[in-house]
PDB file of C-alpha atoms and ligand atoms in Angstrom:
ATOM      1  CA  MET A  19       0.000   0.000   0.000  1.00  0.00           C
ATOM      2  CA  ASN A  20       2.657   2.549   1.021  1.00  0.00           C
ATOM      3  CA  LYS A  21       4.705   1.805  -2.059  1.00  0.00           C
ATOM      4  CA  ASP A  22       1.865   3.311  -4.105  1.00  0.00           C
ATOM      5  CA  TYR A  23       2.791   6.759  -2.773  1.00  0.00           C
ATOM      6  CA  PRO A  24       5.517   8.631  -4.667  1.00  0.00           C
ATOM      7  CA  GLN A  25       8.684   8.068  -2.631  1.00  0.00           C
ATOM      8  CA  GLY A  26      10.784  10.929  -4.027  1.00  0.00           C
ATOM      9  CA  GLN A  27      11.261  14.437  -2.687  1.00  0.00           C
ATOM     10  CA  LEU A  28       8.965  17.178  -4.001  1.00  0.00           C
ATOM     11  CA  PRO A  29      10.615  20.096  -5.813  1.00  0.00           C
ATOM     12  CA  GLN A  30      10.978  23.012  -3.373  1.00  0.00           C
ATOM     13  CA  GLU A  31       8.548  25.238  -5.283  1.00  0.00           C
ATOM     14  CA  ALA A  32       5.836  22.571  -5.155  1.00  0.00           C
ATOM     15  CA  ALA A  33       6.487  21.976  -1.446  1.00  0.00           C
ATOM     16  CA  LEU A  34       6.167  25.715  -0.676  1.00  0.00           C
ATOM     17  CA  ARG A  35       2.941  25.958  -2.651  1.00  0.00           C
ATOM     18  CA  LEU A  36       1.544  23.025  -0.732  1.00  0.00           C
ATOM     19  CA  MET A  37       2.502  24.538   2.614  1.00  0.00           C
ATOM     20  CA  ASP A  38       0.445  27.592   1.641  1.00  0.00           C
ATOM     21  CA  GLN A  39      -2.638  25.520   0.976  1.00  0.00           C
ATOM     22  CA  PRO A  40      -2.068  22.064   2.352  1.00  0.00           C
ATOM     23  CA  TYR A  41      -3.779  19.199   0.612  1.00  0.00           C
ATOM     24  CA  TYR A  42      -3.456  16.942   3.622  1.00  0.00           C
ATOM     25  CA  TRP A  43      -5.126  14.074   1.798  1.00  0.00           C
ATOM     26  CA  ALA A  44      -2.392  14.043  -0.868  1.00  0.00           C
ATOM     27  CA  PHE A  45       0.202  12.768   1.605  1.00  0.00           C
ATOM     28  CA  CYS A  46       0.857   9.721   3.660  1.00  0.00           C
ATOM     29  CA  TRP A  47       2.077  11.605   6.736  1.00  0.00           C
ATOM     30  CA  ALA A  48       4.946  10.171   8.762  1.00  0.00           C
ATOM     31  CA  SER A  49       2.617   9.502  11.708  1.00  0.00           C
ATOM     32  CA  GLY A  50       0.059   7.863   9.416  1.00  0.00           C
ATOM     33  CA  LEU A  51       2.737   5.650   7.923  1.00  0.00           C
ATOM     34  CA  VAL A  52       4.051   4.632  11.352  1.00  0.00           C
ATOM     35  CA  LEU A  53       0.576   3.955  12.790  1.00  0.00           C
ATOM     36  CA  SER A  54      -0.412   1.945   9.689  1.00  0.00           C
ATOM     37  CA  GLU A  55       2.707  -0.206   9.974  1.00  0.00           C
ATOM     38  CA  TYR A  56       2.155  -0.622  13.707  1.00  0.00           C
ATOM     39  CA  ILE A  57      -1.421  -1.815  13.162  1.00  0.00           C
ATOM     40  CA  VAL A  58      -0.449  -4.211  10.371  1.00  0.00           C
ATOM     41  CA  ALA A  59       2.303  -5.632  12.621  1.00  0.00           C
ATOM     42  CA  ASN A  60      -0.128  -5.936  15.575  1.00  0.00           C
ATOM     43  CA  PRO A  61      -3.464  -6.930  14.026  1.00  0.00           C
ATOM     44  CA  ASP A  62      -4.899  -7.924  17.427  1.00  0.00           C
ATOM     45  CA  LEU A  63      -5.204  -4.190  18.109  1.00  0.00           C
ATOM     46  CA  VAL A  64      -8.031  -3.916  15.585  1.00  0.00           C
ATOM     47  CA  ALA A  65      -9.233  -7.456  14.826  1.00  0.00           C
ATOM     48  CA  GLY A  66     -13.006  -7.731  15.112  1.00  0.00           C
ATOM     49  CA  LYS A  67     -13.364  -4.166  16.399  1.00  0.00           C
ATOM     50  CA  ARG A  68     -15.369  -1.169  15.285  1.00  0.00           C
ATOM     51  CA  VAL A  69     -12.724   1.454  14.603  1.00  0.00           C
ATOM     52  CA  VAL A  70     -12.893   5.175  13.798  1.00  0.00           C
ATOM     53  CA  ASP A  71      -9.969   6.806  11.946  1.00  0.00           C
ATOM     54  CA  PHE A  72     -10.225  10.468  12.990  1.00  0.00           C
ATOM     55  CA  GLY A  73      -8.630  12.841  10.451  1.00  0.00           C
ATOM     56  CA  CYS A  74      -8.246  10.084   7.873  1.00  0.00           C
ATOM     57  CA  GLY A  75      -6.678  12.307   5.157  1.00  0.00           C
ATOM     58  CA  SER A  76      -5.730   9.899   2.374  1.00  0.00           C
ATOM     59  CA  GLY A  77      -7.278   7.020   4.341  1.00  0.00           C
ATOM     60  CA  VAL A  78      -3.978   5.224   4.854  1.00  0.00           C
ATOM     61  CA  VAL A  79      -4.552   4.269   8.508  1.00  0.00           C
ATOM     62  CA  ALA A  80      -8.217   3.365   7.963  1.00  0.00           C
ATOM     63  CA  ILE A  81      -7.206   1.085   5.083  1.00  0.00           C
ATOM     64  CA  ALA A  82      -4.466  -0.533   7.192  1.00  0.00           C
ATOM     65  CA  ALA A  83      -7.007  -1.205   9.969  1.00  0.00           C
ATOM     66  CA  ALA A  84      -9.460  -2.736   7.503  1.00  0.00           C
ATOM     67  CA  LYS A  85      -6.754  -4.929   6.014  1.00  0.00           C
ATOM     68  CA  ALA A  86      -5.653  -5.981   9.512  1.00  0.00           C
ATOM     69  CA  GLY A  87      -9.117  -7.373  10.264  1.00  0.00           C
ATOM     70  CA  ALA A  88     -11.239  -4.645  11.857  1.00  0.00           C
ATOM     71  CA  ALA A  89     -14.950  -5.500  11.791  1.00  0.00           C
ATOM     72  CA  GLU A  90     -15.779  -1.985  10.563  1.00  0.00           C
ATOM     73  CA  VAL A  91     -13.696   1.119   9.981  1.00  0.00           C
ATOM     74  CA  VAL A  92     -15.340   4.534   9.918  1.00  0.00           C
ATOM     75  CA  ALA A  93     -13.118   7.013   8.064  1.00  0.00           C
ATOM     76  CA  CYS A  94     -13.778  10.516   9.407  1.00  0.00           C
ATOM     77  CA  ASP A  95     -12.517  13.852   8.112  1.00  0.00           C
ATOM     78  CA  ILE A  96     -13.881  17.384   7.944  1.00  0.00           C
ATOM     79  CA  ASP A  97     -12.319  17.921   4.519  1.00  0.00           C
ATOM     80  CA  PRO A  98     -14.657  16.716   1.744  1.00  0.00           C
ATOM     81  CA  VAL A  99     -11.709  16.182  -0.614  1.00  0.00           C
ATOM     82  CA  ALA A 100     -10.060  13.944   1.994  1.00  0.00           C
ATOM     83  CA  MET A 101     -13.247  11.885   2.054  1.00  0.00           C
ATOM     84  CA  LEU A 102     -13.115  11.543  -1.733  1.00  0.00           C
ATOM     85  CA  ALA A 103      -9.438  10.583  -1.645  1.00  0.00           C
ATOM     86  CA  THR A 104     -10.127   8.004   1.067  1.00  0.00           C
ATOM     87  CA  ARG A 105     -12.955   6.488  -0.993  1.00  0.00           C
ATOM     88  CA  GLU A 106     -10.683   6.230  -4.050  1.00  0.00           C
ATOM     89  CA  ASN A 107      -7.814   4.755  -2.042  1.00  0.00           C
ATOM     90  CA  ALA A 108     -10.112   2.261  -0.315  1.00  0.00           C
ATOM     91  CA  GLU A 109     -11.371   1.110  -3.694  1.00  0.00           C
ATOM     92  CA  LEU A 110      -7.827   0.822  -5.048  1.00  0.00           C
ATOM     93  CA  ASN A 111      -6.913  -1.272  -2.020  1.00  0.00           C
ATOM     94  CA  GLN A 112     -10.090  -3.332  -2.256  1.00  0.00           C
ATOM     95  CA  VAL A 113     -11.352  -2.616   1.240  1.00  0.00           C
ATOM     96  CA  THR A 114     -14.767  -1.459   2.376  1.00  0.00           C
ATOM     97  CA  LEU A 115     -14.960   1.485   4.761  1.00  0.00           C
ATOM     98  CA  THR A 116     -17.808   3.573   6.095  1.00  0.00           C
ATOM     99  CA  TYR A 117     -17.554   7.337   6.028  1.00  0.00           C
ATOM    100  CA  SER A 118     -18.370  10.294   8.253  1.00  0.00           C
ATOM    101  CA  ASP A 119     -17.641  13.977   7.858  1.00  0.00           C
ATOM    102  CA  ASP A 120     -18.627  14.661  11.455  1.00  0.00           C
ATOM    103  CA  PHE A 121     -17.333  12.701  14.446  1.00  0.00           C
ATOM    104  CA  ASP A 122     -20.377  13.730  16.481  1.00  0.00           C
ATOM    105  CA  HIS A 123     -22.683  12.052  13.991  1.00  0.00           C
ATOM    106  CA  ILE A 124     -21.084   8.615  14.278  1.00  0.00           C
ATOM    107  CA  ASP A 125     -23.757   6.447  15.873  1.00  0.00           C
ATOM    108  CA  GLY A 126     -23.318   3.314  17.921  1.00  0.00           C
ATOM    109  CA  SER A 127     -20.489   2.106  20.091  1.00  0.00           C
ATOM    110  CA  VAL A 128     -16.888   2.497  19.015  1.00  0.00           C
ATOM    111  CA  ASP A 129     -14.175   0.135  20.281  1.00  0.00           C
ATOM    112  CA  LEU A 130     -11.089   1.969  19.077  1.00  0.00           C
ATOM    113  CA  ILE A 131     -10.252   5.435  17.739  1.00  0.00           C
ATOM    114  CA  ILE A 132      -7.071   5.787  15.685  1.00  0.00           C
ATOM    115  CA  VAL A 133      -5.580   9.208  15.069  1.00  0.00           C
ATOM    116  CA  ALA A 134      -2.467  10.111  13.078  1.00  0.00           C
ATOM    117  CA  ASP A 135      -1.011  13.597  12.762  1.00  0.00           C
ATOM    118  CA  VAL A 136      -3.935  15.783  13.762  1.00  0.00           C
ATOM    119  CA  LEU A 137      -2.230  17.535  16.681  1.00  0.00           C
ATOM    120  CA  TYR A 138      -0.394  19.964  14.358  1.00  0.00           C
ATOM    121  CA  ASP A 139      -3.330  22.221  15.228  1.00  0.00           C
ATOM    122  CA  ARG A 140      -3.574  23.054  18.947  1.00  0.00           C
ATOM    123  CA  ASP A 141      -7.312  23.559  18.457  1.00  0.00           C
ATOM    124  CA  ASN A 142      -7.491  19.780  18.152  1.00  0.00           C
ATOM    125  CA  PHE A 143      -6.055  19.132  21.646  1.00  0.00           C
ATOM    126  CA  PRO A 144      -9.523  19.026  23.316  1.00  0.00           C
ATOM    127  CA  TRP A 145     -10.308  16.034  21.117  1.00  0.00           C
ATOM    128  CA  LEU A 146      -7.881  13.957  23.184  1.00  0.00           C
ATOM    129  CA  SER A 147     -10.264  13.814  26.139  1.00  0.00           C
ATOM    130  CA  ARG A 148     -13.315  13.488  23.903  1.00  0.00           C
ATOM    131  CA  PHE A 149     -11.810  10.356  22.312  1.00  0.00           C
ATOM    132  CA  VAL A 150     -11.349   8.751  25.736  1.00  0.00           C
ATOM    133  CA  ASP A 151     -14.992   9.487  26.574  1.00  0.00           C
ATOM    134  CA  ARG A 152     -16.164   7.945  23.298  1.00  0.00           C
ATOM    135  CA  ALA A 153     -14.176   4.691  23.032  1.00  0.00           C
ATOM    136  CA  GLY A 154     -12.534   2.121  25.271  1.00  0.00           C
ATOM    137  CA  GLU A 155      -9.246   2.435  23.400  1.00  0.00           C
ATOM    138  CA  VAL A 156      -7.470   5.239  21.577  1.00  0.00           C
ATOM    139  CA  LEU A 157      -4.220   5.170  19.610  1.00  0.00           C
ATOM    140  CA  ILE A 158      -2.547   8.453  18.698  1.00  0.00           C
ATOM    141  CA  ALA A 159       0.509   8.767  16.437  1.00  0.00           C
ATOM    142  CA  ASP A 160       2.233  12.121  16.568  1.00  0.00           C
ATOM    143  CA  SER A 161       5.568  13.804  15.900  1.00  0.00           C
ATOM    144  CA  ARG A 162       4.499  17.426  16.358  1.00  0.00           C
ATOM    145  CA  VAL A 163       3.794  17.819  20.083  1.00  0.00           C
ATOM    146  CA  LYS A 164       6.814  18.157  22.342  1.00  0.00           C
ATOM    147  CA  ASN A 165       6.504  16.825  25.900  1.00  0.00           C
ATOM    148  CA  PHE A 166       3.186  15.123  25.203  1.00  0.00           C
ATOM    149  CA  ASP A 167       1.591  14.933  28.634  1.00  0.00           C
ATOM    150  CA  PHE A 168      -2.078  14.110  28.427  1.00  0.00           C
ATOM    151  CA  PRO A 169      -3.055  11.435  30.959  1.00  0.00           C
ATOM    152  CA  PRO A 170      -4.364   8.780  30.577  1.00  0.00           C
ATOM    153  CA  TYR A 171      -2.386   8.568  27.329  1.00  0.00           C
ATOM    154  CA  ARG A 172       0.963   6.849  27.673  1.00  0.00           C
ATOM    155  CA  GLN A 173       3.671   6.296  25.105  1.00  0.00           C
ATOM    156  CA  ILE A 174       3.796   2.694  23.894  1.00  0.00           C
ATOM    157  CA  ASP A 175       6.194   2.952  20.944  1.00  0.00           C
ATOM    158  CA  ARG A 176       8.508   5.261  19.052  1.00  0.00           C
ATOM    159  CA  ARG A 177       9.486   4.774  15.422  1.00  0.00           C
ATOM    160  CA  SER A 178      10.973   6.695  12.563  1.00  0.00           C
ATOM    161  CA  GLY A 179       8.871   7.538   9.496  1.00  0.00           C
ATOM    162  CA  CYS A 180       8.984   9.876   6.548  1.00  0.00           C
ATOM    163  CA  THR A 181       6.032  11.684   4.960  1.00  0.00           C
ATOM    164  CA  MET A 182       5.392  10.562   1.381  1.00  0.00           C
ATOM    165  CA  PRO A 183       5.943  12.338  -0.974  1.00  0.00           C
ATOM    166  CA  ASP A 184       8.939  13.566   1.028  1.00  0.00           C
ATOM    167  CA  LEU A 185       8.437  17.174   2.192  1.00  0.00           C
ATOM    168  CA  ASP A 186      12.005  17.330   3.494  1.00  0.00           C
ATOM    169  CA  GLU A 187      10.674  18.048   6.989  1.00  0.00           C
ATOM    170  CA  SER A 188      13.208  18.362   9.795  1.00  0.00           C
ATOM    171  CA  ALA A 189      14.359  15.202  11.572  1.00  0.00           C
ATOM    172  CA  GLU A 190      12.141  15.877  14.613  1.00  0.00           C
ATOM    173  CA  PHE A 191       9.034  15.357  12.490  1.00  0.00           C
ATOM    174  CA  ARG A 192      10.239  11.898  11.481  1.00  0.00           C
ATOM    175  CA  ASP A 193      10.413  10.870  15.136  1.00  0.00           C
ATOM    176  CA  VAL A 194       6.922   9.460  15.639  1.00  0.00           C
ATOM    177  CA  ARG A 195       5.565   8.355  18.982  1.00  0.00           C
ATOM    178  CA  ILE A 196       2.512   6.207  19.515  1.00  0.00           C
ATOM    179  CA  TYR A 197       0.366   6.890  22.551  1.00  0.00           C
ATOM    180  CA  GLN A 198      -2.404   4.705  23.904  1.00  0.00           C
ATOM    181  CA  ALA A 199      -5.302   5.302  26.236  1.00  0.00           C
ATOM    182  CA  ALA A 200      -7.331   2.287  27.281  1.00  0.00           C
ATOM    183  CA  THR A 201     -10.004   1.690  29.879  1.00  0.00           C
ATOM    184  CA  GLU A 202      -9.571  -1.325  32.149  1.00  0.00           C
ATOM    185  CA  ALA A 203     -12.503  -3.028  30.448  1.00  0.00           C
ATOM    186  CA  ALA A 204     -10.815  -2.668  27.052  1.00  0.00           C
ATOM    187  CA  CYS A 205      -7.614  -4.254  28.398  1.00  0.00           C
ATOM    188  CA  LEU A 206      -9.402  -7.417  29.631  1.00  0.00           C
TER     189      LEU A 206
HETATM  190  C1  SAM B  11      -1.936  15.865   8.489  1.00  0.00           C
HETATM  191  S1  SAM B  11      -3.413  15.104   7.934  1.00  0.00           S
HETATM  192  C2  SAM B  11      -3.187  13.418   8.485  1.00  0.00           C
HETATM  193  C3  SAM B  11      -3.910  12.439   7.592  1.00  0.00           C
HETATM  194  C4  SAM B  11      -3.695  10.966   7.925  1.00  0.00           C
HETATM  195  N1  SAM B  11      -4.200  10.648   9.235  1.00  0.00           N
HETATM  196  C5  SAM B  11      -2.242  10.606   7.809  1.00  0.00           C
HETATM  197  O1  SAM B  11      -1.584  10.455   8.861  1.00  0.00           O
HETATM  198  O2  SAM B  11      -1.726  10.492   6.686  1.00  0.00           O
HETATM  199  C6  SAM B  11      -4.633  15.696   9.098  1.00  0.00           C
HETATM  200  C7  SAM B  11      -6.066  15.406   8.675  1.00  0.00           C
HETATM  201  O3  SAM B  11      -6.914  15.663   9.791  1.00  0.00           O
HETATM  202  C8  SAM B  11      -8.075  16.299   9.317  1.00  0.00           C
HETATM  203  N2  SAM B  11      -8.666  17.030  10.457  1.00  0.00           N
HETATM  204  C9  SAM B  11      -8.148  18.092  11.118  1.00  0.00           C
HETATM  205  N3  SAM B  11      -8.989  18.484  12.092  1.00  0.00           N
HETATM  206  C10 SAM B  11     -10.062  17.639  12.047  1.00  0.00           C
HETATM  207  C11 SAM B  11     -11.284  17.538  12.800  1.00  0.00           C
HETATM  208  N4  SAM B  11     -11.546  18.383  13.784  1.00  0.00           N
HETATM  209  N5  SAM B  11     -12.166  16.556  12.474  1.00  0.00           N
HETATM  210  C12 SAM B  11     -11.879  15.679  11.482  1.00  0.00           C
HETATM  211  N6  SAM B  11     -10.752  15.743  10.726  1.00  0.00           N
HETATM  212  C13 SAM B  11      -9.856  16.705  11.010  1.00  0.00           C
HETATM  213  C14 SAM B  11      -7.597  17.195   8.194  1.00  0.00           C
HETATM  214  O4  SAM B  11      -8.647  17.580   7.317  1.00  0.00           O
HETATM  215  C15 SAM B  11      -6.562  16.284   7.536  1.00  0.00           C
HETATM  216  O5  SAM B  11      -7.128  15.493   6.505  1.00  0.00           O
END
């Protein structure tokens, strides 16, 4: 799946243009790549579960969860173009997802929320506690927040990843940490 993304570095002019008006869905972000690989390597995390991918972008993490055996994956993003991109990428990868453009309109119980690279915007920090209220388990992948200290989240892994196509981001943004919050019931 990841090999389908262009692996080369974008010309500087194209990268600057994109920074002006980011098409988030056009990239497999380093955190999305790392969380996708983590889920594929640990399919028990998602197997048989109803999963929400919050801020799905291209859909890379949602698709990884579906391929790893989730019972249902709801891909959620506020950007309508991201939803289109996710639909196309799901079709290309021959997985079935469900879709939501509004987290608050997702009905029914949710076992696991997966979130990659949405904390670039501090306005999204309040979502961290909302996720814990909504699902028994939450997995966050992030390389943007320094000194991440949001109990009950705890760091469970740390891996290196590179955004594709390569935006030539500084090394710190390739240092991705995975944080987990889980209720006792979810751990049983
Ligand atoms: C940097 S991209 C990450 C995409 C993907 N998770 C990945 O790692 O490749 C962030 C995505 O989060 C979405 N997003 C940001 N705030 C959101 C919100 N409040 N609700 C849903 N999606 C949001 C953006 O539209 C964007 O598609």
